[in-house]
PDB file of C-alpha atoms in Angstrom:
ATOM      1  CA  UNK A 954     -11.937  18.450   9.854  1.00  0.00           C
ATOM      2  CA  UNK A 955     -10.557  15.238   8.425  1.00  0.00           C
ATOM      3  CA  UNK A 956     -12.169  14.379   5.127  1.00  0.00           C
ATOM      4  CA  UNK A 957     -13.615  17.864   4.600  1.00  0.00           C
ATOM      5  CA  UNK A 958     -12.361  20.707   2.427  1.00  0.00           C
ATOM      6  CA  UNK A 959     -10.918  22.260   5.600  1.00  0.00           C
ATOM      7  CA  UNK A 960      -8.500  19.367   6.129  1.00  0.00           C
ATOM      8  CA  UNK A 961      -5.032  20.938   5.774  1.00  0.00           C
ATOM      9  CA  UNK A 962      -3.410  17.565   5.098  1.00  0.00           C
ATOM     10  CA  UNK A 963      -6.107  16.140   2.811  1.00  0.00           C
ATOM     11  CA  UNK A 964      -4.104  16.630  -0.355  1.00  0.00           C
ATOM     12  CA  UNK A 965      -0.802  15.172   0.799  1.00  0.00           C
ATOM     13  CA  UNK A 966       0.643  12.163  -1.001  1.00  0.00           C
ATOM     14  CA  UNK A 967       0.137  10.019   2.092  1.00  0.00           C
ATOM     15  CA  UNK A 968      -3.526  10.961   2.543  1.00  0.00           C
ATOM     16  CA  UNK A 969      -4.302  10.422  -1.143  1.00  0.00           C
ATOM     17  CA  UNK A 970      -2.592   7.047  -0.883  1.00  0.00           C
ATOM     18  CA  UNK A 971      -4.715   6.104   2.143  1.00  0.00           C
ATOM     19  CA  UNK A 972      -7.951   6.906   0.310  1.00  0.00           C
ATOM     20  CA  UNK A 973      -6.865   4.995  -2.801  1.00  0.00           C
ATOM     21  CA  UNK A 974      -5.645   2.063  -0.721  1.00  0.00           C
ATOM     22  CA  UNK A 975      -9.138   1.435   0.635  1.00  0.00           C
ATOM     23  CA  UNK A 976     -10.466   1.226  -2.925  1.00  0.00           C
ATOM     24  CA  UNK A 977      -7.598  -1.071  -3.991  1.00  0.00           C
ATOM     25  CA  UNK A 978      -8.320  -3.382  -1.055  1.00  0.00           C
ATOM     26  CA  UNK A 979     -12.008  -3.593  -1.924  1.00  0.00           C
ATOM     27  CA  UNK A 980     -11.293  -4.235  -5.608  1.00  0.00           C
ATOM     28  CA  UNK A 981      -8.718  -6.950  -4.907  1.00  0.00           C
ATOM     29  CA  UNK A 982     -10.964  -8.724  -2.397  1.00  0.00           C
ATOM     30  CA  UNK A 983     -13.922  -8.601  -4.783  1.00  0.00           C
ATOM     31  CA  UNK A 984     -11.768 -10.289  -7.420  1.00  0.00           C
ATOM     32  CA  UNK A 985     -10.516 -12.859  -4.892  1.00  0.00           C
ATOM     33  CA  UNK A 986     -13.986 -13.691  -3.609  1.00  0.00           C
ATOM     34  CA  UNK A 987     -15.146 -14.315  -7.176  1.00  0.00           C
ATOM     35  CA  UNK A 988     -12.635 -17.184  -7.508  1.00  0.00           C
ATOM     36  CA  UNK A 989     -12.827 -18.541  -3.949  1.00  0.00           C
ATOM     37  CA  UNK A 990     -13.124 -22.301  -3.581  1.00  0.00           C
ATOM     38  CA  UNK A 991     -12.661 -24.633  -0.641  1.00  0.00           C
ATOM     39  CA  UNK A 992      -9.128 -25.328  -1.867  1.00  0.00           C
ATOM     40  CA  UNK A 993      -7.989 -21.692  -1.908  1.00  0.00           C
ATOM     41  CA  UNK A 994     -10.058 -20.234   0.944  1.00  0.00           C
ATOM     42  CA  UNK A 995      -7.000 -20.025   3.217  1.00  0.00           C
ATOM     43  CA  UNK A 996      -5.115 -17.968   0.620  1.00  0.00           C
ATOM     44  CA  UNK A 997      -8.073 -15.602   0.244  1.00  0.00           C
ATOM     45  CA  UNK A 998      -8.169 -15.196   4.033  1.00  0.00           C
ATOM     46  CA  UNK A 999      -4.426 -14.419   4.011  1.00  0.00           C
ATOM     47  CA  UNK A1000      -5.012 -11.843   1.296  1.00  0.00           C
ATOM     48  CA  UNK A1001      -7.786 -10.234   3.328  1.00  0.00           C
ATOM     49  CA  UNK A1002      -5.575  -9.978   6.422  1.00  0.00           C
ATOM     50  CA  UNK A1003      -2.545  -8.470   4.665  1.00  0.00           C
ATOM     51  CA  UNK A1004      -3.610  -4.831   4.837  1.00  0.00           C
ATOM     52  CA  UNK A1005      -3.745  -4.906   8.637  1.00  0.00           C
ATOM     53  CA  UNK A1006       0.069  -4.703   8.460  1.00  0.00           C
ATOM     54  CA  UNK A1007      -0.019  -1.228   6.864  1.00  0.00           C
ATOM     55  CA  UNK A1008       0.782   0.817   9.961  1.00  0.00           C
ATOM     56  CA  UNK A1009       2.856   3.820  10.891  1.00  0.00           C
ATOM     57  CA  UNK A1010       3.334   7.278   9.451  1.00  0.00           C
ATOM     58  CA  UNK A1011       5.287   8.625   6.507  1.00  0.00           C
ATOM     59  CA  UNK A1012       8.132   6.490   5.233  1.00  0.00           C
ATOM     60  CA  UNK A1013       7.420   3.786   7.857  1.00  0.00           C
ATOM     61  CA  UNK A1014       3.883   3.328   6.522  1.00  0.00           C
ATOM     62  CA  UNK A1015       5.090   3.274   2.913  1.00  0.00           C
ATOM     63  CA  UNK A1016       7.784   0.695   3.768  1.00  0.00           C
ATOM     64  CA  UNK A1017       5.106  -1.515   5.362  1.00  0.00           C
ATOM     65  CA  UNK A1018       2.845  -0.942   2.361  1.00  0.00           C
ATOM     66  CA  UNK A1019       5.600  -2.015  -0.039  1.00  0.00           C
ATOM     67  CA  UNK A1020       5.926  -5.332   1.798  1.00  0.00           C
ATOM     68  CA  UNK A1021       2.160  -5.820   1.822  1.00  0.00           C
ATOM     69  CA  UNK A1022       1.914  -5.087  -1.910  1.00  0.00           C
ATOM     70  CA  UNK A1023       4.667  -7.635  -2.651  1.00  0.00           C
ATOM     71  CA  UNK A1024       2.856 -10.322  -0.638  1.00  0.00           C
ATOM     72  CA  UNK A1025      -0.459  -9.290  -2.199  1.00  0.00           C
ATOM     73  CA  UNK A1026       0.948  -9.710  -5.727  1.00  0.00           C
ATOM     74  CA  UNK A1027       2.277 -13.189  -4.860  1.00  0.00           C
ATOM     75  CA  UNK A1028      -1.043 -14.334  -3.391  1.00  0.00           C
ATOM     76  CA  UNK A1029      -3.002 -12.799  -6.267  1.00  0.00           C
ATOM     77  CA  UNK A1030      -0.794 -14.637  -8.745  1.00  0.00           C
ATOM     78  CA  UNK A1031      -1.485 -17.932  -6.941  1.00  0.00           C
ATOM     79  CA  UNK A1032      -5.218 -17.177  -7.079  1.00  0.00           C
ATOM     80  CA  UNK A1033      -5.072 -16.190 -10.749  1.00  0.00           C
ATOM     81  CA  UNK A1034      -6.260 -12.607 -10.222  1.00  0.00           C
ATOM     82  CA  UNK A1035      -4.749  -9.155 -10.597  1.00  0.00           C
ATOM     83  CA  UNK A1036      -4.077  -7.207  -7.410  1.00  0.00           C
ATOM     84  CA  UNK A1037      -5.346  -3.639  -7.718  1.00  0.00           C
ATOM     85  CA  UNK A1038      -2.756  -0.892  -7.315  1.00  0.00           C
ATOM     86  CA  UNK A1039      -4.075   2.573  -8.081  1.00  0.00           C
ATOM     87  CA  UNK A1040      -1.997   5.411  -9.474  1.00  0.00           C
ATOM     88  CA  UNK A1041      -2.036   7.240  -6.114  1.00  0.00           C
ATOM     89  CA  UNK A1042      -0.660   4.194  -4.286  1.00  0.00           C
ATOM     90  CA  UNK A1043       2.007   3.604  -6.935  1.00  0.00           C
ATOM     91  CA  UNK A1044       2.949   7.296  -6.822  1.00  0.00           C
ATOM     92  CA  UNK A1045       3.358   7.152  -3.035  1.00  0.00           C
ATOM     93  CA  UNK A1046       5.520   4.031  -3.299  1.00  0.00           C
ATOM     94  CA  UNK A1047       7.681   5.628  -5.997  1.00  0.00           C
ATOM     95  CA  UNK A1048       7.980   8.983  -4.230  1.00  0.00           C
ATOM     96  CA  UNK A1049       8.820   7.592  -0.815  1.00  0.00           C
ATOM     97  CA  UNK A1050      11.603   5.265  -1.981  1.00  0.00           C
ATOM     98  CA  UNK A1051      14.656   6.248  -0.025  1.00  0.00           C
ATOM     99  CA  UNK A1052      12.765   8.477   2.409  1.00  0.00           C
ATOM    100  CA  UNK A1053      14.581   8.903   5.666  1.00  0.00           C
ATOM    101  CA  UNK A1054      17.957   8.733   3.938  1.00  0.00           C
ATOM    102  CA  UNK A1055      20.284  11.453   2.737  1.00  0.00           C
ATOM    103  CA  UNK A1056      19.550  11.638  -0.947  1.00  0.00           C
ATOM    104  CA  UNK A1057      21.487  13.937  -3.223  1.00  0.00           C
ATOM    105  CA  UNK A1058      23.071  15.784  -0.306  1.00  0.00           C
ATOM    106  CA  UNK A1059      26.856  15.836  -0.150  1.00  0.00           C
ATOM    107  CA  UNK A1060      28.079  14.852   3.289  1.00  0.00           C
ATOM    108  CA  UNK A1061      31.376  16.332   4.476  1.00  0.00           C
ATOM    109  CA  UNK A1062      33.194  14.823   7.428  1.00  0.00           C
ATOM    110  CA  UNK A1063      35.462  17.193   9.339  1.00  0.00           C
ATOM    111  CA  UNK A1064      38.492  15.842  11.186  1.00  0.00           C
TER     112      UNK A1064
END
């Protein structure tokens, strides 16, 4: 069912992010390969390996993605390219900030 119109989770923020992330990865690597030289080949290889660290589910995956995107931006800056970050990926990062924490819920401690 995954990837078809019958997929009940196909329209979730996380699933949309996953689909957009594959496109972002391809776009960023295409840009990096266009400027690859012998001097920066190691940095391009590092950039290519970064997305293997995006693991987990829900807020764990988004936390890992945030770290990968930070490292990706730094490497892209060193290479003189722009790292691709689609609207769906940015939306997931923005929406999941603080996930797993009590947000806006008053907590009362009884003695």
